[in-house]
Backbone as JSON Lines, residues from 0, in Angstrom:
{"i":0,"aa":"M","n":[91.05,89.45,101.56],"ca":[91.31,88.21,100.63],"c":[91.38,87.36,101.74]}
{"i":1,"aa":"N","n":[91.33,86.29,101.25],"ca":[91.92,84.72,101.3],"c":[92.98,84.13,100.92]}
{"i":2,"aa":"F","n":[94.38,83.66,101.53],"ca":[95.23,82.74,101.07],"c":[95.29,81.51,101.74]}
{"i":3,"aa":"F","n":[95.86,80.81,101.04],"ca":[95.98,79.32,101.5],"c":[97.62,79.52,101.76]}
{"i":4,"aa":"C","n":[98.09,79.01,102.66],"ca":[99.46,79.17,102.32],"c":[100.03,77.46,103.27]}
{"i":5,"aa":"K","n":[101.4,76.86,102.23],"ca":[101.61,75.81,102.38],"c":[103.1,75.65,103.31]}
{"i":6,"aa":"L","n":[103.36,75.41,104.33],"ca":[104.81,75.22,104.37],"c":[105.4,74.13,104.16]}
{"i":7,"aa":"L","n":[106.22,73.67,103.18],"ca":[107.45,72.39,102.76],"c":[108.35,72.61,103.69]}
{"i":8,"aa":"P","n":[108.63,71.13,104.83],"ca":[109.79,70.99,105.39],"c":[110.71,70.65,104.49]}
{"i":9,"aa":"P","n":[112.01,70.88,104.88],"ca":[114.02,70.58,104.27],"c":[113.31,69.15,103.54]}
{"i":10,"aa":"R","n":[112.54,67.74,104.0],"ca":[113.03,66.44,103.81],"c":[111.05,66.06,104.49]}
{"i":11,"aa":"P","n":[110.75,65.12,103.19],"ca":[109.84,64.16,104.1],"c":[109.55,63.62,104.85]}
{"i":12,"aa":"S","n":[110.59,63.68,105.87],"ca":[110.44,62.99,107.37],"c":[110.6,64.08,108.56]}
{"i":13,"aa":"F","n":[111.1,65.18,108.04],"ca":[111.16,65.9,108.87],"c":[110.03,65.92,110.26]}
{"i":14,"aa":"A","n":[109.2,66.13,110.11],"ca":[108.43,65.19,111.33],"c":[108.63,64.78,112.09]}
{"i":15,"aa":"H","n":[109.22,63.22,111.69],"ca":[109.55,62.43,112.7],"c":[110.78,62.05,112.85]}
{"i":16,"aa":"D","n":[111.9,63.3,112.23],"ca":[113.51,63.41,112.27],"c":[114.17,64.62,112.98]}
{"i":17,"aa":"M","n":[113.38,65.87,113.18],"ca":[114.05,66.76,113.58],"c":[114.5,67.06,114.8]}
{"i":18,"aa":"T","n":[115.52,67.78,114.49],"ca":[117.11,67.9,115.81],"c":[116.36,69.06,116.71]}
{"i":19,"aa":"P","n":[116.74,68.93,117.51],"ca":[116.53,69.46,118.96],"c":[116.76,71.32,118.37]}
{"i":20,"aa":"A","n":[117.07,71.56,117.42],"ca":[117.57,72.93,117.09],"c":[116.08,73.38,116.05]}
{"i":21,"aa":"E","n":[116.01,71.98,115.18],"ca":[114.69,72.19,114.59],"c":[112.97,72.9,115.3]}
{"i":22,"aa":"G","n":[113.24,71.11,116.11],"ca":[111.99,71.94,117.15],"c":[111.93,72.95,117.88]}
{"i":23,"aa":"Q","n":[113.26,73.96,117.88],"ca":[113.07,75.16,118.68],"c":[112.52,75.81,117.6]}
{"i":24,"aa":"L","n":[112.99,75.82,116.4],"ca":[112.79,76.77,114.8],"c":[111.47,76.82,115.18]}
{"i":25,"aa":"M","n":[110.43,75.04,115.19],"ca":[109.39,75.02,115.01],"c":[108.36,75.64,116.08]}
{"i":26,"aa":"Q","n":[109.15,75.6,117.3],"ca":[108.18,76.77,118.61],"c":[108.51,77.19,118.03]}
{"i":27,"aa":"E","n":[109.57,78.81,117.25],"ca":[109.36,79.65,117.19],"c":[108.1,80.15,116.13]}
{"i":28,"aa":"H","n":[108.16,79.58,115.36],"ca":[107.36,79.56,113.72],"c":[105.78,79.37,114.53]}
{"i":29,"aa":"A","n":[105.6,78.54,115.54],"ca":[104.34,78.15,115.93],"c":[103.78,79.57,116.69]}
{"i":30,"aa":"A","n":[104.63,80.14,117.42],"ca":[104.79,81.21,118.36],"c":[104.15,82.58,117.2]}
{"i":31,"aa":"Y","n":[105.09,82.83,116.18],"ca":[105.07,83.56,115.3],"c":[103.51,83.48,114.55]}
{"i":32,"aa":"W","n":[102.57,82.26,114.53],"ca":[101.47,82.22,113.91],"c":[100.38,82.28,114.8]}
{"i":33,"aa":"R","n":[100.69,82.08,116.15],"ca":[99.92,82.68,116.93],"c":[100.05,83.52,117.51]}
{"i":34,"aa":"D","n":[101.11,84.81,116.93],"ca":[101.11,86.3,117.24],"c":[99.7,86.61,116.23]}
{"i":35,"aa":"W","n":[99.79,86.46,115.34],"ca":[99.35,86.85,113.89],"c":[97.84,86.1,113.87]}
{"i":36,"aa":"L","n":[97.55,85.31,114.29],"ca":[96.38,84.66,115.47],"c":[95.26,85.77,116.16]}
{"i":37,"aa":"A","n":[96.08,86.12,116.92],"ca":[95.8,88.16,117.93],"c":[95.55,88.71,117.07]}
{"i":38,"aa":"R","n":[95.93,89.03,116.01],"ca":[96.3,90.22,115.25],"c":[95.06,90.08,113.95]}
{"i":39,"aa":"D","n":[94.48,89.05,113.86],"ca":[92.92,88.54,113.13],"c":[93.63,88.22,111.64]}
{"i":40,"aa":"H","n":[94.58,88.12,111.49],"ca":[95.48,87.68,109.88],"c":[95.15,85.62,109.75]}
{"i":41,"aa":"V","n":[95.38,85.35,111.33],"ca":[95.34,83.85,110.93],"c":[93.94,83.34,111.21]}
{"i":42,"aa":"I","n":[93.43,83.07,110.28],"ca":[92.6,82.17,110.37],"c":[92.61,80.82,110.84]}
{"i":43,"aa":"A","n":[93.22,80.51,110.78],"ca":[93.45,78.58,110.75],"c":[95.1,78.09,110.4]}
{"i":44,"aa":"F","n":[95.79,77.09,111.19],"ca":[97.06,76.66,111.14],"c":[97.37,75.38,111.97]}
{"i":45,"aa":"G","n":[98.11,74.7,110.87],"ca":[98.17,73.08,111.59],"c":[99.05,72.33,111.42]}
{"i":46,"aa":"L","n":[99.48,71.25,111.6],"ca":[100.29,70.18,110.62],"c":[99.25,69.56,110.51]}
{"i":47,"aa":"V","n":[99.52,69.12,109.27],"ca":[98.63,67.77,107.91],"c":[99.87,66.9,108.29]}
{"i":48,"aa":"G","n":[99.19,65.19,108.86],"ca":[100.0,64.44,108.94],"c":[99.69,63.52,107.59]}
{"i":49,"aa":"D","n":[100.43,64.09,106.16],"ca":[100.46,63.36,105.05],"c":[101.22,61.95,104.86]}
{"i":50,"aa":"P","n":[101.44,60.94,104.94],"ca":[101.98,60.09,104.74],"c":[103.15,60.01,104.28]}
{"i":51,"aa":"R","n":[102.84,60.71,102.82],"ca":[104.63,61.15,102.19],"c":[105.07,61.89,102.58]}
{"i":52,"aa":"G","n":[104.67,62.57,103.77],"ca":[105.71,63.97,104.26],"c":[104.84,65.16,104.56]}
{"i":53,"aa":"A","n":[104.25,64.82,106.33],"ca":[103.81,66.22,107.15],"c":[104.53,67.69,106.37]}
{"i":54,"aa":"F","n":[103.21,68.16,106.29],"ca":[103.56,69.95,105.87],"c":[102.29,70.7,106.73]}
{"i":55,"aa":"G","n":[102.78,71.86,106.88],"ca":[102.12,73.23,107.47],"c":[101.18,73.58,106.81]}
{"i":56,"aa":"I","n":[100.11,73.56,107.24],"ca":[98.98,74.66,106.47],"c":[98.33,76.05,106.89]}
{"i":57,"aa":"G","n":[97.86,77.19,106.32],"ca":[97.34,77.82,106.98],"c":[96.7,78.65,106.07]}
{"i":58,"aa":"I","n":[95.63,79.55,106.93],"ca":[94.5,80.09,106.24],"c":[94.67,81.66,106.95]}
{"i":59,"aa":"V","n":[95.5,82.6,106.06],"ca":[95.29,83.61,106.7],"c":[94.46,84.91,105.44]}
{"i":60,"aa":"E","n":[94.28,85.82,106.06],"ca":[93.56,86.99,105.59],"c":[94.27,88.26,105.62]}
{"i":61,"aa":"F","n":[94.21,88.78,104.32],"ca":[95.9,90.13,103.82],"c":[95.23,90.78,102.86]}
{"i":62,"aa":"D","n":[95.29,92.1,102.58],"ca":[94.4,92.46,101.9],"c":[94.5,92.5,100.45]}
{"i":63,"aa":"S","n":[96.28,91.62,100.23],"ca":[96.79,91.37,99.02],"c":[97.75,90.1,99.38]}
{"i":64,"aa":"E","n":[97.85,89.83,97.93],"ca":[98.83,88.5,97.97],"c":[100.33,89.23,98.46]}
{"i":65,"aa":"A","n":[100.84,90.64,98.23],"ca":[102.33,91.27,98.39],"c":[101.65,90.92,99.88]}
{"i":66,"aa":"E","n":[101.39,91.62,101.03],"ca":[101.14,90.88,102.09],"c":[101.31,90.19,103.17]}
{"i":67,"aa":"A","n":[100.68,89.04,101.93],"ca":[100.35,87.93,102.48],"c":[102.05,87.0,102.64]}
{"i":68,"aa":"R","n":[102.37,87.02,101.51],"ca":[104.19,86.65,101.12],"c":[104.83,87.9,102.25]}
{"i":69,"aa":"S","n":[104.73,88.97,102.42],"ca":[105.58,89.56,103.19],"c":[105.39,88.57,104.83]}
{"i":70,"aa":"F","n":[103.54,88.15,104.67],"ca":[103.84,87.38,106.07],"c":[104.44,86.46,106.08]}
{"i":71,"aa":"T","n":[104.67,85.58,105.27],"ca":[105.26,83.89,104.92],"c":[106.86,84.46,105.34]}
{"i":72,"aa":"D","n":[107.33,85.27,104.36],"ca":[108.6,85.7,104.81],"c":[108.95,85.74,105.65]}
{"i":73,"aa":"G","n":[108.72,86.42,106.73],"ca":[109.07,86.91,108.09],"c":[108.74,86.05,108.84]}
{"i":74,"aa":"D","n":[108.38,84.23,108.61],"ca":[108.1,83.13,109.37],"c":[109.65,83.19,110.09]}
{"i":75,"aa":"P","n":[109.99,82.59,111.08],"ca":[111.06,82.3,111.44],"c":[111.6,81.38,111.06]}
{"i":76,"aa":"T","n":[111.3,80.25,110.25],"ca":[111.12,78.92,109.13],"c":[112.19,79.71,108.05]}
{"i":77,"aa":"I","n":[111.64,80.94,107.2],"ca":[112.36,80.94,106.54],"c":[113.16,82.03,106.1]}
{"i":78,"aa":"K","n":[113.38,82.75,107.8],"ca":[114.21,83.74,107.73],"c":[115.79,83.21,108.04]}
{"i":79,"aa":"A","n":[115.78,81.75,109.05],"ca":[116.42,80.56,109.35],"c":[117.1,80.35,108.03]}
{"i":80,"aa":"S","n":[116.88,80.41,107.13],"ca":[117.2,79.95,105.66],"c":[118.05,78.15,105.66]}
{"i":81,"aa":"Q","n":[116.48,77.59,106.45],"ca":[116.89,76.09,106.66],"c":[116.4,74.99,105.67]}
{"i":82,"aa":"G","n":[116.07,75.45,104.6],"ca":[115.3,74.6,104.08],"c":[113.93,74.75,103.68]}
{"i":83,"aa":"F","n":[112.95,75.59,104.43],"ca":[111.53,75.06,104.13],"c":[111.49,76.71,103.1]}
{"i":84,"aa":"T","n":[110.21,76.07,102.86],"ca":[109.45,77.18,101.59],"c":[108.04,77.8,102.2]}
{"i":85,"aa":"F","n":[107.48,78.24,101.56],"ca":[106.01,78.57,101.17],"c":[105.69,78.65,99.98]}
{"i":86,"aa":"E","n":[104.29,77.8,100.3],"ca":[103.19,78.03,98.26],"c":[102.33,78.45,99.68]}
{"i":87,"aa":"V","n":[102.03,80.02,98.34],"ca":[100.79,80.99,98.6],"c":[100.67,81.67,97.75]}
{"i":88,"aa":"L","n":[98.7,81.03,98.21],"ca":[97.34,80.82,96.68],"c":[95.72,81.57,96.94]}
{"i":89,"aa":"P","n":[96.29,82.55,95.95],"ca":[95.26,83.34,96.42],"c":[93.58,82.25,96.91]}
{"i":90,"aa":"M","n":[92.56,82.98,97.75],"ca":[91.21,81.61,97.52],"c":[90.33,82.37,97.65]}
{"i":91,"aa":"P","n":[90.06,82.49,95.88],"ca":[89.06,83.96,95.74],"c":[87.4,83.52,96.06]}
{"i":92,"aa":"L","n":[87.19,82.37,96.2],"ca":[85.62,82.17,96.6],"c":[86.08,81.38,98.1]}
{"i":93,"aa":"G","n":[87.27,81.72,99.3],"ca":[87.26,81.53,100.67],"c":[85.57,81.97,100.96]}
{"i":94,"aa":"V","n":[85.06,80.98,102.37],"ca":[84.12,81.03,102.94],"c":[84.5,81.27,104.24]}
{"i":95,"aa":"V","n":[84.65,82.32,105.32],"ca":[85.22,81.61,106.8],"c":[83.89,81.77,107.88]}
{"i":96,"aa":"R","n":[84.13,81.22,108.34],"ca":[83.05,81.59,109.6],"c":[82.92,82.99,110.44]}
{"i":97,"aa":"G","n":[82.19,83.35,110.33],"ca":[82.18,84.78,111.05],"c":[80.92,85.65,111.24]}
């Protein structure tokens, strides 16, 4: 099953005014997603430059929504309890290159 994951930062201006500590956290976040990309669970991920406030997206593949949520719960941004949240939505008609 495919899932759309949207990472919402703690404030709309985050991409422009993150602190050095938040920048380090984002490096850990990217490494976490790259690791799962190598495990073939992440299909794509990246930053969306929405003028109302940038956010992160990822498309992942897991056997269940519970597994997808467990994956996002393990993200360093969530574990750090710094105000980040994930929306995880199923993609019942998702089509991927393969």
